[in-house]
Coordinates of C-alpha atoms and ligand atoms in Angstrom, one line a residue:
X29 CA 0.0 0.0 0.0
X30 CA 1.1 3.7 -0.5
X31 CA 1.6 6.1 2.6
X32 CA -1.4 8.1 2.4
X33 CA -3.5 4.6 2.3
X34 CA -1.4 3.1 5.3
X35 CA -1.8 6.4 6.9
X36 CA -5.7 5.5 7.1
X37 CA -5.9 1.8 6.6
X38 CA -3.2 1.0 9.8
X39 CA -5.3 -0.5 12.7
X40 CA -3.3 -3.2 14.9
X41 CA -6.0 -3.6 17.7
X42 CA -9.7 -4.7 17.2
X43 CA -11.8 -6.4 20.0
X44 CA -14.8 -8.5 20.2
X45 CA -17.0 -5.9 19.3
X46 CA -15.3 -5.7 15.5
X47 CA -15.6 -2.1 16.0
X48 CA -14.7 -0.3 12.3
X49 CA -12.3 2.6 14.6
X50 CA -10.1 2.2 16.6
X51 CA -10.8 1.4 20.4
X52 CA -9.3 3.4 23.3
X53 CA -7.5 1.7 25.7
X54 CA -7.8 4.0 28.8
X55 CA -6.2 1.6 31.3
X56 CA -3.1 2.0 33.3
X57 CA -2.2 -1.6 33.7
X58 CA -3.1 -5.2 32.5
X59 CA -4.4 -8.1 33.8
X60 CA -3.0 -12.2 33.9
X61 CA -4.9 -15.3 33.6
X62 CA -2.2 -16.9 36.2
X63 CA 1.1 -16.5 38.0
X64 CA 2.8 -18.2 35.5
X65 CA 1.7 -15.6 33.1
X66 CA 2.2 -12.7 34.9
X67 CA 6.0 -14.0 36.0
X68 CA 6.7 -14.4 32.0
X69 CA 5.8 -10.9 31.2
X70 CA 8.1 -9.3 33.5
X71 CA 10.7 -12.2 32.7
X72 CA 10.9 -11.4 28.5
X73 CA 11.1 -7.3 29.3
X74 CA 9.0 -7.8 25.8
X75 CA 8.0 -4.9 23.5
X76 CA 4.7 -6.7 23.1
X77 CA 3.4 -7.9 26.1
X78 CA 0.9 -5.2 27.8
X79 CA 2.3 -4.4 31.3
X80 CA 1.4 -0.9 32.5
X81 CA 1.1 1.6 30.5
X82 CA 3.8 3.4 31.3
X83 CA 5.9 0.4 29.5
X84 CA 3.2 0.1 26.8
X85 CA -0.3 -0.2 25.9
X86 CA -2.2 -1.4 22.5
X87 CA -3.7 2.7 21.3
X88 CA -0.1 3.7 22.0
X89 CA 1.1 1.2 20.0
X90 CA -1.3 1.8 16.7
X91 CA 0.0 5.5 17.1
X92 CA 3.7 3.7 16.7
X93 CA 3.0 1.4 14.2
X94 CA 1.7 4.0 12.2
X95 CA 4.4 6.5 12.3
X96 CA 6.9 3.9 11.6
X97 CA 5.6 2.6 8.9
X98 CA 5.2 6.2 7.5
X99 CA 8.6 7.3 8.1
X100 CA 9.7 3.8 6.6
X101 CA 11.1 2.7 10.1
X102 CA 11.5 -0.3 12.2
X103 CA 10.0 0.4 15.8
X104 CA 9.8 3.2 17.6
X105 CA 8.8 4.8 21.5
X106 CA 5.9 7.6 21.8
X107 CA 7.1 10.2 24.8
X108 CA 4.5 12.5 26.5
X109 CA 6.1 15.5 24.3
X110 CA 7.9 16.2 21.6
X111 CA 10.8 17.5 24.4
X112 CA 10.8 14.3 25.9
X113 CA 11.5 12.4 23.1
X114 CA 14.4 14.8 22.3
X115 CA 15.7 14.7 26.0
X116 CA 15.1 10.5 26.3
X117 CA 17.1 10.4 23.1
X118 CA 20.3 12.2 24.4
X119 CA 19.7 10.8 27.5
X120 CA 19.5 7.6 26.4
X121 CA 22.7 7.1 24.2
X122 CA 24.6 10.0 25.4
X123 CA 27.2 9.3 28.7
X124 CA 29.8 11.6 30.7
X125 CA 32.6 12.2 28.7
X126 CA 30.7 12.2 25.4
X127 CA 30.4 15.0 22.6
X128 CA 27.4 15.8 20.6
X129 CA 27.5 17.8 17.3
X130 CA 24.0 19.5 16.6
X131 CA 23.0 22.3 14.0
X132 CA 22.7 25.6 16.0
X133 CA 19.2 26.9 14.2
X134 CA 17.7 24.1 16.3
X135 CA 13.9 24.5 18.7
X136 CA 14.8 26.5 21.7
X137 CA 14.1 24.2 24.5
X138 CA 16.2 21.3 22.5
X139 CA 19.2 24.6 22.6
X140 CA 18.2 24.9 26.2
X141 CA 19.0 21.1 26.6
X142 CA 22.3 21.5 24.9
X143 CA 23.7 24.6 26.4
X144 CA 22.3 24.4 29.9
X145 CA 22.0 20.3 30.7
X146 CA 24.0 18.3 29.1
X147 CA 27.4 20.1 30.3
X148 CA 26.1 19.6 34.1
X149 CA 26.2 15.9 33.1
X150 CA 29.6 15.7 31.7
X151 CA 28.5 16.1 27.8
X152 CA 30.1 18.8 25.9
X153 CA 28.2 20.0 22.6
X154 CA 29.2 21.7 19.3
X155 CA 27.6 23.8 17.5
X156 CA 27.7 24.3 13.0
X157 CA 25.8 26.5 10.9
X158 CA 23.1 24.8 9.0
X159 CA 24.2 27.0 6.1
X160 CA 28.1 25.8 6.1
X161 CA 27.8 21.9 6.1
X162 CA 31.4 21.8 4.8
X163 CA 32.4 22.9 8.7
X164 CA 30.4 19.4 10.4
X165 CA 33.3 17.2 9.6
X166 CA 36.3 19.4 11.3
X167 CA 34.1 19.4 14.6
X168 CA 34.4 15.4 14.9
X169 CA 36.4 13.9 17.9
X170 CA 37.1 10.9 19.1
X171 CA 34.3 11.2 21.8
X172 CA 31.5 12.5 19.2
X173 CA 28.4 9.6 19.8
X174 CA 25.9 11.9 18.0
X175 CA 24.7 14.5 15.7
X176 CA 21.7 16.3 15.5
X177 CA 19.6 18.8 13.2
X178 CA 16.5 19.6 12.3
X179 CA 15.5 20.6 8.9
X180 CA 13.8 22.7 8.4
X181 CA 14.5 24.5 11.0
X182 CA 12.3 26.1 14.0
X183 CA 11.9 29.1 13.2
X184 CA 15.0 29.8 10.8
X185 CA 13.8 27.9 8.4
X186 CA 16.7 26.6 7.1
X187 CA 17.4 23.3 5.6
X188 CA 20.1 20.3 5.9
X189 CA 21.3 18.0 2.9
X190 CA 20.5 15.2 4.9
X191 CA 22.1 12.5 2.8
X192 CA 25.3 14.4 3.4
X193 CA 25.0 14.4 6.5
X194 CA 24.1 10.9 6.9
X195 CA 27.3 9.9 4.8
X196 CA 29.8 11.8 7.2
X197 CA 27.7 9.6 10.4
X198 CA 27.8 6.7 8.6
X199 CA 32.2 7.2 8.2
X200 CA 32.9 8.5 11.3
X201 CA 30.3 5.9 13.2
X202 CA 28.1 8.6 14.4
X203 CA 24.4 8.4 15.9
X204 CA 22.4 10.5 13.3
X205 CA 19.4 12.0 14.7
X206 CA 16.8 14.0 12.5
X207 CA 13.7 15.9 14.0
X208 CA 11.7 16.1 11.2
X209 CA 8.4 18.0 13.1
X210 CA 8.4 20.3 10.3
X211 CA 7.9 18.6 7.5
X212 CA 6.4 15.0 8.7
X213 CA 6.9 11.5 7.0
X214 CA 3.9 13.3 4.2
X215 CA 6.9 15.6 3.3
X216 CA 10.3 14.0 4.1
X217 CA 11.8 10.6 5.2
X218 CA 15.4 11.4 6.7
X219 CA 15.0 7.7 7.1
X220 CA 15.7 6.8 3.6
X221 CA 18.3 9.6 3.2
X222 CA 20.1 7.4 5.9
X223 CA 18.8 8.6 8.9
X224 CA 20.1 6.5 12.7
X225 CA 16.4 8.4 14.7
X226 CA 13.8 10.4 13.4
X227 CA 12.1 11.8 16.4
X228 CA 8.9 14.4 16.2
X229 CA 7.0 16.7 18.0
X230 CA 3.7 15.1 17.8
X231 CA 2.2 17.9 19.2
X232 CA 2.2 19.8 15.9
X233 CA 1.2 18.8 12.4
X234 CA 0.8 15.1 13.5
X235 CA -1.9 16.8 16.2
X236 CA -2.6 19.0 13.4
X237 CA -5.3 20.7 15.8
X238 CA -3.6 22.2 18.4
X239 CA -5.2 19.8 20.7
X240 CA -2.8 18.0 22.5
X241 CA 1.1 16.9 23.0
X242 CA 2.7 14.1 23.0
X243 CA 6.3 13.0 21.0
X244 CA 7.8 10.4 18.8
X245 CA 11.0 8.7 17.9
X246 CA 11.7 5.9 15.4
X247 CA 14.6 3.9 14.5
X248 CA 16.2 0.3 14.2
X249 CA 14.9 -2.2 16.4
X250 CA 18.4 -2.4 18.4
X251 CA 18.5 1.7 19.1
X252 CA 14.4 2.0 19.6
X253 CA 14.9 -1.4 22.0
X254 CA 17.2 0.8 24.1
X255 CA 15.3 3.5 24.3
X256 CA 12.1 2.0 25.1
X257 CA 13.9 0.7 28.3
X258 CA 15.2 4.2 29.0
X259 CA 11.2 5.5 28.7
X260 CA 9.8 2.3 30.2
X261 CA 11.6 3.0 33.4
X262 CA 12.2 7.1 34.0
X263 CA 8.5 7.7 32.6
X264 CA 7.8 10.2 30.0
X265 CA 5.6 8.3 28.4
X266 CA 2.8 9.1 25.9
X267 CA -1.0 9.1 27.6
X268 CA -3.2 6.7 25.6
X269 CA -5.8 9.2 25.3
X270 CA -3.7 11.2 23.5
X271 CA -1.9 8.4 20.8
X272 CA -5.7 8.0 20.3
X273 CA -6.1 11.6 19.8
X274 CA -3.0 12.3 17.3
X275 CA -3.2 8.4 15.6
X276 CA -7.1 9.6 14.3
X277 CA -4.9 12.8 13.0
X278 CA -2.9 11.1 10.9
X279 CA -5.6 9.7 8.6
X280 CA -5.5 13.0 7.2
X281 CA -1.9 14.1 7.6
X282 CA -1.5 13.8 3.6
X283 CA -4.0 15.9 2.7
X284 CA -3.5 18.6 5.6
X285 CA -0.2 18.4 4.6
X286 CA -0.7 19.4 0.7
X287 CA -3.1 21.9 1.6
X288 CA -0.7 23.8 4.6
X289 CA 2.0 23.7 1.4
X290 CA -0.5 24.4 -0.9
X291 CA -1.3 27.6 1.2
X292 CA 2.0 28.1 2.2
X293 CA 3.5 28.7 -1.2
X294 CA 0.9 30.5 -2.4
X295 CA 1.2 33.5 0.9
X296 CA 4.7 33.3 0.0
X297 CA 4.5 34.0 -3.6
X298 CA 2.6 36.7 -2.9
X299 CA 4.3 39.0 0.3
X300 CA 7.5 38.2 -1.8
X301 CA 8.5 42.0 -2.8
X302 CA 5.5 43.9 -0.6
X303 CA 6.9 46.9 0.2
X304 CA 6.7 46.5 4.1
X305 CA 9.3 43.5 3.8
X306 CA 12.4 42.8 3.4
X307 CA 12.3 39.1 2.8
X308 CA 10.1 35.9 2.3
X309 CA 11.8 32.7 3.7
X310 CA 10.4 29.3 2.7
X311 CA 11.5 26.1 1.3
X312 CA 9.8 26.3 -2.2
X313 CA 10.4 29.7 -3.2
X314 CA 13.5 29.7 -5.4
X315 CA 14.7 32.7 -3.4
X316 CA 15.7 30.4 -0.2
X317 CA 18.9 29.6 0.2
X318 CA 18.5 25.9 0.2
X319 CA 16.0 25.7 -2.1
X320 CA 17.9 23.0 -4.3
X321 CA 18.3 20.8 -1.5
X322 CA 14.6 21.0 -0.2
X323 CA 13.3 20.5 -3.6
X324 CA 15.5 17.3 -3.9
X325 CA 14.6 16.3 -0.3
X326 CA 11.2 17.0 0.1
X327 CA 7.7 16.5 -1.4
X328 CA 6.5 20.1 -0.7
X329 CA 7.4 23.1 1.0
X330 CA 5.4 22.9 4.1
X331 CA 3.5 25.0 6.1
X332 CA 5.6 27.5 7.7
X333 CA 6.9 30.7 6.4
X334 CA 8.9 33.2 7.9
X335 CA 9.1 37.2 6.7
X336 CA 11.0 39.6 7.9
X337 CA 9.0 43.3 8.4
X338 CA 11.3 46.5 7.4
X339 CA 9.9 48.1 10.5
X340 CA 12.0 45.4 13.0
X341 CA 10.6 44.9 16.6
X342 CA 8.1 47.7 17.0
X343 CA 6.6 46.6 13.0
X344 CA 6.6 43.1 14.6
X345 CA 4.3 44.6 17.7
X346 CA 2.5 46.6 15.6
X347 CA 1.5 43.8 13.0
X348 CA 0.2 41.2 15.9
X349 CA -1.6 44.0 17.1
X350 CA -3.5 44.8 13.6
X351 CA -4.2 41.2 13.0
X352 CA -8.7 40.6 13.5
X353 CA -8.6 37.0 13.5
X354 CA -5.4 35.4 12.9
X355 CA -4.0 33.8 15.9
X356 CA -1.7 35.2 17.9
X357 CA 0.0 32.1 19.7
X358 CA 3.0 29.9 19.8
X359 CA 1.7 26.8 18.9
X360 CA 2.3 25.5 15.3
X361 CA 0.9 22.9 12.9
X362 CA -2.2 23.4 13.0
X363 CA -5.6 24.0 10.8
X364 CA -5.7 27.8 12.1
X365 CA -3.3 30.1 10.7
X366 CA -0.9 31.3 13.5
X367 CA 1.6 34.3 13.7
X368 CA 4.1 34.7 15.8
X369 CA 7.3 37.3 16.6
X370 CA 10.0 35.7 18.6
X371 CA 11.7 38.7 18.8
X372 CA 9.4 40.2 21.5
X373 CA 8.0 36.9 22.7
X374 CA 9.6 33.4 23.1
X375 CA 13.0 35.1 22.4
X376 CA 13.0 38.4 24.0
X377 CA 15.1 37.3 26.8
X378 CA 18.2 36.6 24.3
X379 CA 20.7 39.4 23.3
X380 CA 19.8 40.9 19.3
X381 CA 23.2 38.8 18.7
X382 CA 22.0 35.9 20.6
X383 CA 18.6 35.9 18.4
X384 CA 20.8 36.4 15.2
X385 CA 22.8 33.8 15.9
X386 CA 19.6 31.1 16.3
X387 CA 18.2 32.6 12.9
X388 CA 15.9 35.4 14.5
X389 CA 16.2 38.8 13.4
X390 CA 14.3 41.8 15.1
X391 CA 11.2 41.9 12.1
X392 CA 10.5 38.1 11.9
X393 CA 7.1 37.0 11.6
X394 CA 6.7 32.9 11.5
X395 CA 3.4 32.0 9.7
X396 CA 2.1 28.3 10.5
X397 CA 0.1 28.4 7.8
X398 CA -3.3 26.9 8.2
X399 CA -6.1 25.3 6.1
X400 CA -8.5 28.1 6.3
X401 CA -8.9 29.2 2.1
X402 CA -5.6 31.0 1.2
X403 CA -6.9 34.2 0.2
X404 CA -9.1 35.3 3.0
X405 CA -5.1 34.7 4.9
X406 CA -3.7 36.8 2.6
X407 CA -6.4 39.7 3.1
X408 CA -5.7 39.2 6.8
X409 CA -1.7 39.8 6.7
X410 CA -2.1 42.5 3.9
X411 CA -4.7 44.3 6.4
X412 CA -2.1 44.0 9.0
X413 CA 1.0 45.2 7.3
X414 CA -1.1 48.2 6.9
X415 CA -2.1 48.4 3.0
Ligands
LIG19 C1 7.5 22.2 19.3 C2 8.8 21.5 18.8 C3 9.5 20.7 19.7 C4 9.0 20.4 21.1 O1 7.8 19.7 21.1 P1 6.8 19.7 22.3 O2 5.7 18.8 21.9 O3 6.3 21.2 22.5 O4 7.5 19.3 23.5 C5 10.7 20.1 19.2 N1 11.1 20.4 18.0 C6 10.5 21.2 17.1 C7 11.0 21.5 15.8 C8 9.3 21.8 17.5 O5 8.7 22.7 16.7

């Protein structure tokens, strides 16, 4: 079957009811018919015997199944968010005394994680520019267990060759871990490109609706068996109500995801050159930097698109402010369009060099574009920029 069918068609647990959806298991743990039983299933330490469901449980695992067979993977773990599948994935192959290489245009709390955690622990970090690959290999020591990028980028935008990246892993023997929340299996598999993990943020286009969290990494058997034990015992695993929630989502994750590019490119074809800004950033306008690579990567652009306002931080103020029904919020992914300014929000802490140096400049405006029709969006943003 092809993606978007497996996408609906993937149901691993029926009961006795032969109920056509899929059932929600809202149980915390399992019952045995006998001692015997019950001794075996701690015994094995099996992926697929039912426990607790803190270790696993049968909605979690549809959500699973479905995402790996998406993203062309083996097995996988679903995490509570998409931070705790970031965090259980350093935590859970990364010791004292190791080095991590990671793209510095990466989501701010996975920076926080670099810059502030893992160096309390004994795990140094470095740091390339997504936009000069050439510099990834001279950062490689002896101690270097993993690299890490996201592409594209949150909020930067910008974009990884990830088959040349995979290539320098695969020769130095180096974890290569991909988080690929942007663009989804519908849009990119770093899997196939030769990606170690591919680990998500469930929480946004998966979701889709801005409804609920929850996180997902997927892998080989051997790397997702470790990390399963690493979740199955410190806990930040996914609630079954919400698997349920975000597996119903992907049914449709194909066509939201044409429809967000679909959007997408067309708001970005037409603020490119309005007088109010200085530049449109997104993967399928041959104006991005990277375009080449995310055309060859990646079945469309997305749905995010960043802009950068000539007026800098007070025209980012002032166009939030002038916006009627556009959400204002940090969320992303999902069916409502939502703007955002990191430069006076999620980033206004950080120094104006700080914010350059993650990929935010004072005027930027990050679009999740939505599925509402395209051009009562682009009346909205044109009303805001003030024409
Ligand atoms: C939101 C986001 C995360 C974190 O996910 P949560 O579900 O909010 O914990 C990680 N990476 C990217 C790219 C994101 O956009």
């Amino acid at each position: 079957m092809r993606p978007e069918t497996i996408a609906i068609r993937t149901q691993t647990e029926r009961t006795g009811e032969k109920e056509h959806s899929t059932p929600l298991f809202l149980t915390s743990s399992f019952v045995y018919d006998s001692a015997e039983d019950m001794a075996d299933a701690f015994a094995i330490e099996d992926l697929d015997v039912n426990i607790y469901t803190r270790f696993s449980n049968p909605t979690v695992d549809e959500f699973i199944k479905k995402v790996c067979l998406l993203e062309g993977a083996e097995d996988g773990i679903a995490t509570g968010t998409g931070m705790a599948a970031v965090f259980s994935a350093f935590m859970t192959f990364l010791s004292s005394g190791d080095h991590i290489i990671s793209a510095s245009a990466v989501f701010g709390s996975t920076h926080t994680i670099l810059t502030k955690y893992l160096p309390k622990w004994g795990i140094e970090f470095s740091y390339f520019n997504m936009n000069q690959p050439d510099s990834i290999e001279a950062l490689i020591k002896p101690n270097t267990k993993m690299l890490y990028v996201e592409t594209p980028s949150n909020p930067g935008l910008d974009i990884i060759d990830l088959k040349f990246v995979a290539d320098i892993c695969k020769k130095h023997n180096i974890l290569f871990v991909v988080d690929n929340c942007f663009a989804t299996p519908a849009v990119q598999r770093p899997m196939d490109l030769g990606a170690d993990l591919v680990l998500h943020s469930a929480t946004k286009f998966m979701d889709g609706q801005g409804r609920v969290l929850g996180g997902i990494v997927v892998g080989n058997k051997a790397l997702v068996k470790q990390m399963y034990l690493f979740v199955r015992n410190t806990g930040p695993s996914l609630s079954p109500f919400n698997a349920w929630v975000i597996s119903k989502s992907l049914e449709t994750l194909f066509v939201r995801m044409d429809k967000h590019a679909e959007n997408a490119l067309k708001i970005a074809q037409s603020l490119e050159g309005h007088p109010a800004i200085s530049w449109v950033k997104y993967p399928f306008l041959p104006s991005h930097p990277q375009h080449d690579i995310a055309k060859k990567q990646m079945k469309n652009g997305g749905g995010v698109l960043t802009f950068e306002l000539k007026a800098g931080i007070e025209g980012g103020r002032k166009f939030l402010n002038n916006l009627k029904w556009l959400s204002m919020t940090n969320n992303l992914g999902d069916s409502r369009t939502i703007a955002s300014h990191p430069a006076s929000t999620t980033h206004s802490k950080l120094s104006e060099e700080e914010r350059a140096a993650v990929g935010i400049s004072p005027g930027l405006i990050r679009l999740s574009v939505g599925l509402e029709h395209p051009d009562d969006i682009l009346e909205e943003i044109l009303q805001a920029l003030g024409l």
